[in-house]
Amino acid sequence: DAKTTQPPSMDCAEGRAANLPCNHSTISGNEYVYWYRQIHSQGPQYIIHGLKNNETNEMASLIITEDRKSSTLILPHATLRDTAVYYCIVRVAGSHGSSNTGKLIFGQGTTLQVKP
Amino acid sequence: DAGVTQSPTHLIKTRGQQVTLRCSPKSGHDTVSWYQQALGQGPQFIFQYYEEEERQRGNFPDRFSGHQFPNYSSELNVNALLLGDSALYLCASSLEQGRMTYNEQFFGPGTRLTVL
């Protein structure tokens, strides 16, 4: 089962910031928070990941609370092309040869609809 | 730089048949994971291959098997197809770096399998 909880759907006006919340209250100290998105009929696309510090890249920003029990993905200026299902995933950084390497556990995600 | 490619894009089979799906990882990647995505659901982890061996497996029956070749490409085989095997099958590649595998996975567009 997924270890994260996300709202099933959200709307955002084009050009405005989209803030997508995620709860991961049982996250362990060695688990990272990952965000992926899936545009209709395509494979999931990596967005960003973080451990405990806030992260920013060309796509988005990731804000992780101090207790690490929740996070927010921020798309600063949403466009119509950002309409997608957004998945928040917690994942262990596995050591070579361990059983925790690579497995992503997807939940239902949040369907973000960006409207003109 | 070629991304992850999968073939075929669509496939129709009947119950009881066998199917083979193929995946070529992103250039430079050495690890391949397979996921099954039923309509309206998030992707579910099937298994992962590294160094031509199955390293980790999700909760899927033995009818699901795979293989990784020396060039890192991979196949997913499903025997005795059931109606419930109808889904989008996604391949994702990643790169082992040192002892830790927290790298993002790059997904292909998927193969849409329909079982009649």
mmCIF file of C-alpha atoms in Angstrom:
data_model
loop_
_atom_site.group_PDB
_atom_site.id
_atom_site.type_symbol
_atom_site.label_atom_id
_atom_site.label_comp_id
_atom_site.label_asym_id
_atom_site.label_seq_id
_atom_site.Cartn_x
_atom_site.Cartn_y
_atom_site.Cartn_z
ATOM 1 C CA ASP A 1 0.000 0.000 0.000
ATOM 2 C CA ALA A 2 1.043 3.556 -0.689
ATOM 3 C CA LYS A 3 2.435 5.390 2.308
ATOM 4 C CA THR A 4 1.105 8.750 1.159
ATOM 5 C CA THR A 5 -2.272 10.489 1.131
ATOM 6 C CA GLN A 6 -3.229 13.023 -1.522
ATOM 7 C CA PRO A 7 -6.473 14.806 -2.401
ATOM 8 C CA PRO A 8 -8.073 13.071 -5.401
ATOM 9 C CA SER A 9 -8.452 16.234 -7.461
ATOM 10 C CA MET A 10 -7.626 19.935 -7.598
ATOM 11 C CA ASP A 11 -8.246 22.827 -9.958
ATOM 12 C CA CYS A 12 -5.897 25.694 -10.717
ATOM 13 C CA ALA A 13 -6.211 28.765 -12.907
ATOM 14 C CA GLU A 14 -3.708 29.086 -15.717
ATOM 15 C CA GLY A 15 -0.788 31.309 -14.745
ATOM 16 C CA ARG A 16 -1.372 30.873 -11.034
ATOM 17 C CA ALA A 17 0.679 28.731 -8.666
ATOM 18 C CA ALA A 18 -0.524 25.183 -8.136
ATOM 19 C CA ASN A 19 0.115 23.843 -4.646
ATOM 20 C CA LEU A 20 -0.322 20.091 -4.336
ATOM 21 C CA PRO A 21 -0.275 18.682 -0.786
ATOM 22 C CA CYS A 22 0.835 15.247 0.336
ATOM 23 C CA ASN A 23 0.699 13.602 3.746
ATOM 24 C CA HIS A 24 3.297 10.989 4.663
ATOM 25 C CA SER A 25 2.957 10.801 8.428
ATOM 26 C CA THR A 26 4.713 7.424 8.725
ATOM 27 C CA ILE A 27 7.790 8.403 6.723
ATOM 28 C CA SER A 28 11.058 6.965 8.005
ATOM 29 C CA GLY A 29 14.289 8.854 8.445
ATOM 30 C CA ASN A 30 15.888 7.241 5.404
ATOM 31 C CA GLU A 31 12.955 7.745 3.045
ATOM 32 C CA TYR A 32 12.918 10.395 0.363
ATOM 33 C CA VAL A 33 9.827 12.157 -0.969
ATOM 34 C CA TYR A 34 9.457 11.860 -4.746
ATOM 35 C CA TRP A 35 6.979 13.509 -7.078
ATOM 36 C CA TYR A 36 6.023 12.176 -10.477
ATOM 37 C CA ARG A 37 3.284 13.228 -12.851
ATOM 38 C CA GLN A 38 1.460 11.384 -15.582
ATOM 39 C CA ILE A 39 -0.076 13.201 -18.468
ATOM 40 C CA HIS A 40 -2.920 11.314 -20.114
ATOM 41 C CA SER A 41 -1.741 8.279 -22.122
ATOM 42 C CA GLN A 42 1.928 8.826 -21.306
ATOM 43 C CA GLY A 43 4.348 7.230 -18.870
ATOM 44 C CA PRO A 44 4.991 8.936 -15.515
ATOM 45 C CA GLN A 45 7.524 11.760 -15.554
ATOM 46 C CA TYR A 46 9.916 12.496 -12.707
ATOM 47 C CA ILE A 47 9.517 15.999 -11.265
ATOM 48 C CA ILE A 48 11.568 16.388 -8.107
ATOM 49 C CA HIS A 49 12.634 14.661 -4.913
ATOM 50 C CA GLY A 50 13.932 15.638 -1.476
ATOM 51 C CA LEU A 51 14.878 14.314 1.933
ATOM 52 C CA LYS A 52 14.344 17.143 4.400
ATOM 53 C CA ASN A 53 15.442 20.367 2.782
ATOM 54 C CA ASN A 54 13.331 22.330 0.357
ATOM 55 C CA GLU A 55 14.250 21.672 -3.245
ATOM 56 C CA THR A 56 13.756 23.600 -6.463
ATOM 57 C CA ASN A 57 14.408 22.750 -10.081
ATOM 58 C CA GLU A 58 13.284 24.034 -13.455
ATOM 59 C CA MET A 59 9.935 22.298 -13.127
ATOM 60 C CA ALA A 60 8.818 22.818 -9.549
ATOM 61 C CA SER A 61 9.597 23.436 -5.907
ATOM 62 C CA LEU A 62 9.226 20.915 -3.096
ATOM 63 C CA ILE A 63 8.509 22.126 0.413
ATOM 64 C CA ILE A 64 8.900 19.511 3.163
ATOM 65 C CA THR A 65 7.706 20.304 6.676
ATOM 66 C CA GLU A 66 10.222 20.241 9.486
ATOM 67 C CA ASP A 67 8.745 17.047 10.945
ATOM 68 C CA ARG A 68 8.734 15.544 7.417
ATOM 69 C CA LYS A 69 5.178 14.320 7.818
ATOM 70 C CA SER A 70 3.888 16.299 4.867
ATOM 71 C CA SER A 71 5.069 18.110 1.784
ATOM 72 C CA THR A 72 3.816 20.436 -0.932
ATOM 73 C CA LEU A 73 4.698 20.437 -4.593
ATOM 74 C CA ILE A 74 4.526 23.905 -6.096
ATOM 75 C CA LEU A 75 4.190 24.612 -9.798
ATOM 76 C CA PRO A 76 4.881 28.358 -9.795
ATOM 77 C CA HIS A 77 3.037 29.306 -12.990
ATOM 78 C CA ALA A 78 0.707 26.519 -14.058
ATOM 79 C CA THR A 79 -0.048 26.084 -17.753
ATOM 80 C CA LEU A 80 -2.649 23.966 -19.511
ATOM 81 C CA ARG A 81 0.100 21.432 -20.245
ATOM 82 C CA ASP A 82 0.498 20.851 -16.503
ATOM 83 C CA THR A 83 -2.894 19.128 -16.411
ATOM 84 C CA ALA A 84 -2.010 15.628 -15.211
ATOM 85 C CA VAL A 85 -2.160 13.143 -12.349
ATOM 86 C CA TYR A 86 0.485 13.991 -9.754
ATOM 87 C CA TYR A 87 1.889 11.218 -7.570
ATOM 88 C CA CYS A 88 3.667 11.712 -4.264
ATOM 89 C CA ILE A 89 5.844 8.717 -3.325
ATOM 90 C CA VAL A 90 8.115 7.964 -0.392
ATOM 91 C CA ARG A 91 11.034 5.749 -1.181
ATOM 92 C CA VAL A 92 14.050 4.378 0.604
ATOM 93 C CA ALA A 93 17.455 5.146 -0.855
ATOM 94 C CA GLY A 94 18.480 1.510 -1.020
ATOM 95 C CA SER A 95 22.019 0.273 -0.883
ATOM 96 C CA HIS A 96 23.420 -1.826 -3.664
ATOM 97 C CA GLY A 97 22.087 -5.320 -3.524
ATOM 98 C CA SER A 98 19.355 -4.547 -1.017
ATOM 99 C CA SER A 99 15.704 -5.335 -1.512
ATOM 100 C CA ASN A 100 14.717 -1.695 -1.373
ATOM 101 C CA THR A 101 16.297 -0.560 -4.575
ATOM 102 C CA GLY A 102 14.154 1.101 -7.154
ATOM 103 C CA LYS A 103 10.641 0.076 -6.182
ATOM 104 C CA LEU A 104 8.151 2.921 -6.489
ATOM 105 C CA ILE A 105 4.782 2.486 -4.776
ATOM 106 C CA PHE A 106 2.175 4.658 -6.461
ATOM 107 C CA GLY A 107 -1.097 5.656 -4.820
ATOM 108 C CA GLN A 108 -4.074 7.178 -6.586
ATOM 109 C CA GLY A 109 -2.441 10.583 -6.968
ATOM 110 C CA THR A 110 -4.040 14.002 -7.411
ATOM 111 C CA THR A 111 -5.649 14.901 -10.709
ATOM 112 C CA LEU A 112 -4.726 18.521 -11.346
ATOM 113 C CA GLN A 113 -6.906 20.348 -13.838
ATOM 114 C CA VAL A 114 -5.471 23.653 -15.025
ATOM 115 C CA LYS A 115 -8.211 25.869 -16.398
ATOM 116 C CA PRO A 116 -7.922 28.843 -18.766
ATOM 117 C CA ASP B 1 19.667 11.101 -26.423
ATOM 118 C CA ALA B 2 17.083 8.337 -26.798
ATOM 119 C CA GLY B 3 14.702 7.953 -23.907
ATOM 120 C CA VAL B 4 13.034 4.750 -22.818
ATOM 121 C CA THR B 5 11.345 2.980 -25.702
ATOM 122 C CA GLN B 6 8.779 0.198 -25.576
ATOM 123 C CA SER B 7 7.260 -2.080 -28.180
ATOM 124 C CA PRO B 8 4.656 -2.699 -29.306
ATOM 125 C CA THR B 9 2.531 0.325 -28.443
ATOM 126 C CA HIS B 10 -0.714 -1.637 -28.518
ATOM 127 C CA LEU B 11 -1.471 -5.337 -28.418
ATOM 128 C CA ILE B 12 -4.640 -7.427 -28.433
ATOM 129 C CA LYS B 13 -4.582 -11.023 -27.180
ATOM 130 C CA THR B 14 -7.129 -13.616 -26.143
ATOM 131 C CA ARG B 15 -7.408 -15.416 -22.826
ATOM 132 C CA GLY B 16 -4.863 -18.178 -22.367
ATOM 133 C CA GLN B 17 -2.360 -16.758 -24.829
ATOM 134 C CA GLN B 18 1.153 -15.636 -24.015
ATOM 135 C CA VAL B 19 2.632 -12.184 -24.643
ATOM 136 C CA THR B 20 6.108 -10.649 -24.733
ATOM 137 C CA LEU B 21 6.672 -6.942 -24.257
ATOM 138 C CA ARG B 22 9.981 -5.230 -24.919
ATOM 139 C CA CYS B 23 11.830 -2.299 -23.408
ATOM 140 C CA SER B 24 15.018 -0.448 -24.284
ATOM 141 C CA PRO B 25 16.336 1.688 -21.419
ATOM 142 C CA LYS B 26 17.496 5.258 -21.648
ATOM 143 C CA SER B 27 21.043 5.518 -22.984
ATOM 144 C CA GLY B 28 23.523 4.882 -20.194
ATOM 145 C CA HIS B 29 21.010 3.243 -17.848
ATOM 146 C CA ASP B 30 21.528 -0.279 -16.563
ATOM 147 C CA THR B 31 18.454 -1.021 -14.465
ATOM 148 C CA VAL B 32 14.965 -1.778 -15.753
ATOM 149 C CA SER B 33 11.720 -1.921 -13.778
ATOM 150 C CA TRP B 34 8.304 -3.007 -15.006
ATOM 151 C CA TYR B 35 4.943 -1.705 -13.813
ATOM 152 C CA GLN B 36 1.335 -2.591 -14.558
ATOM 153 C CA GLN B 37 -1.242 0.194 -14.634
ATOM 154 C CA ALA B 38 -4.918 -0.725 -14.708
ATOM 155 C CA LEU B 39 -7.378 1.867 -15.930
ATOM 156 C CA GLY B 40 -7.883 4.604 -13.352
ATOM 157 C CA GLN B 41 -5.213 3.256 -11.007
ATOM 158 C CA GLY B 42 -1.633 4.139 -10.230
ATOM 159 C CA PRO B 43 1.156 1.943 -11.606
ATOM 160 C CA GLN B 44 1.895 -1.256 -9.670
ATOM 161 C CA PHE B 45 5.465 -2.562 -9.423
ATOM 162 C CA ILE B 46 6.001 -5.952 -11.079
ATOM 163 C CA PHE B 47 9.770 -6.503 -10.848
ATOM 164 C CA GLN B 48 13.166 -4.971 -11.446
ATOM 165 C CA TYR B 49 16.184 -6.282 -13.352
ATOM 166 C CA TYR B 50 19.800 -5.391 -12.769
ATOM 167 C CA GLU B 51 22.864 -7.189 -14.075
ATOM 168 C CA GLU B 52 20.564 -9.586 -15.952
ATOM 169 C CA GLU B 53 18.933 -10.810 -12.760
ATOM 170 C CA GLU B 54 15.596 -10.165 -11.111
ATOM 171 C CA ARG B 55 16.472 -8.106 -8.068
ATOM 172 C CA GLN B 56 13.096 -7.274 -6.576
ATOM 173 C CA ARG B 57 9.554 -8.463 -7.223
ATOM 174 C CA GLY B 58 6.130 -7.110 -6.442
ATOM 175 C CA ASN B 59 2.982 -9.067 -5.670
ATOM 176 C CA PHE B 60 2.497 -10.673 -9.066
ATOM 177 C CA PRO B 61 2.066 -14.386 -9.875
ATOM 178 C CA ASP B 62 4.696 -16.515 -11.579
ATOM 179 C CA ARG B 63 2.833 -16.086 -14.867
ATOM 180 C CA PHE B 64 4.739 -12.813 -15.029
ATOM 181 C CA SER B 65 8.389 -13.317 -15.861
ATOM 182 C CA GLY B 66 11.139 -11.261 -17.348
ATOM 183 C CA HIS B 67 14.581 -11.133 -18.737
ATOM 184 C CA GLN B 68 17.362 -8.601 -19.109
ATOM 185 C CA PHE B 69 19.912 -8.825 -21.884
ATOM 186 C CA PRO B 70 23.601 -7.861 -21.839
ATOM 187 C CA ASN B 71 22.752 -4.588 -23.597
ATOM 188 C CA TYR B 72 20.403 -3.804 -20.650
ATOM 189 C CA SER B 73 17.213 -4.115 -22.700
ATOM 190 C CA SER B 74 14.466 -6.152 -21.118
ATOM 191 C CA GLU B 75 11.430 -8.286 -21.864
ATOM 192 C CA LEU B 76 8.282 -8.889 -19.864
ATOM 193 C CA ASN B 77 6.497 -12.182 -20.511
ATOM 194 C CA VAL B 78 3.002 -12.990 -19.360
ATOM 195 C CA ASN B 79 1.667 -16.547 -19.743
ATOM 196 C CA ALA B 80 -1.919 -17.829 -19.633
ATOM 197 C CA LEU B 81 -3.400 -14.376 -20.064
ATOM 198 C CA LEU B 82 -6.466 -13.437 -18.056
ATOM 199 C CA LEU B 83 -8.981 -10.697 -18.745
ATOM 200 C CA GLY B 84 -7.629 -8.916 -15.679
ATOM 201 C CA ASP B 85 -4.199 -8.620 -17.276
ATOM 202 C CA SER B 86 -5.567 -5.908 -19.562
ATOM 203 C CA ALA B 87 -3.577 -2.814 -18.628
ATOM 204 C CA LEU B 88 -0.882 -0.356 -19.597
ATOM 205 C CA TYR B 89 2.521 -1.940 -19.030
ATOM 206 C CA LEU B 90 5.231 0.563 -18.237
ATOM 207 C CA CYS B 91 8.960 0.136 -18.325
ATOM 208 C CA ALA B 92 11.247 2.430 -16.347
ATOM 209 C CA SER B 93 15.021 2.662 -16.419
ATOM 210 C CA SER B 94 17.521 4.057 -13.960
ATOM 211 C CA LEU B 95 21.232 4.024 -13.260
ATOM 212 C CA GLU B 96 23.023 2.513 -10.321
ATOM 213 C CA GLN B 97 25.496 5.013 -8.943
ATOM 214 C CA GLY B 98 27.873 3.764 -6.365
ATOM 215 C CA ARG B 99 26.138 2.059 -3.489
ATOM 216 C CA MET B 100 22.970 4.151 -3.361
ATOM 217 C CA THR B 101 20.010 4.062 -5.717
ATOM 218 C CA TYR B 102 17.985 7.150 -5.079
ATOM 219 C CA ASN B 103 18.045 8.184 -8.691
ATOM 220 C CA GLU B 104 14.904 9.032 -10.543
ATOM 221 C CA GLN B 105 13.355 6.474 -12.859
ATOM 222 C CA PHE B 106 12.618 7.400 -16.450
ATOM 223 C CA PHE B 107 9.449 5.838 -17.839
ATOM 224 C CA GLY B 108 8.606 4.765 -21.351
ATOM 225 C CA PRO B 109 5.263 5.464 -23.021
ATOM 226 C CA GLY B 110 3.962 2.002 -22.198
ATOM 227 C CA THR B 111 2.361 -0.891 -24.055
ATOM 228 C CA ARG B 112 -1.426 -1.050 -23.940
ATOM 229 C CA LEU B 113 -2.425 -4.730 -23.635
ATOM 230 C CA THR B 114 -6.018 -5.753 -24.196
ATOM 231 C CA VAL B 115 -7.057 -9.313 -23.367
ATOM 232 C CA LEU B 116 -10.328 -10.478 -24.920
#
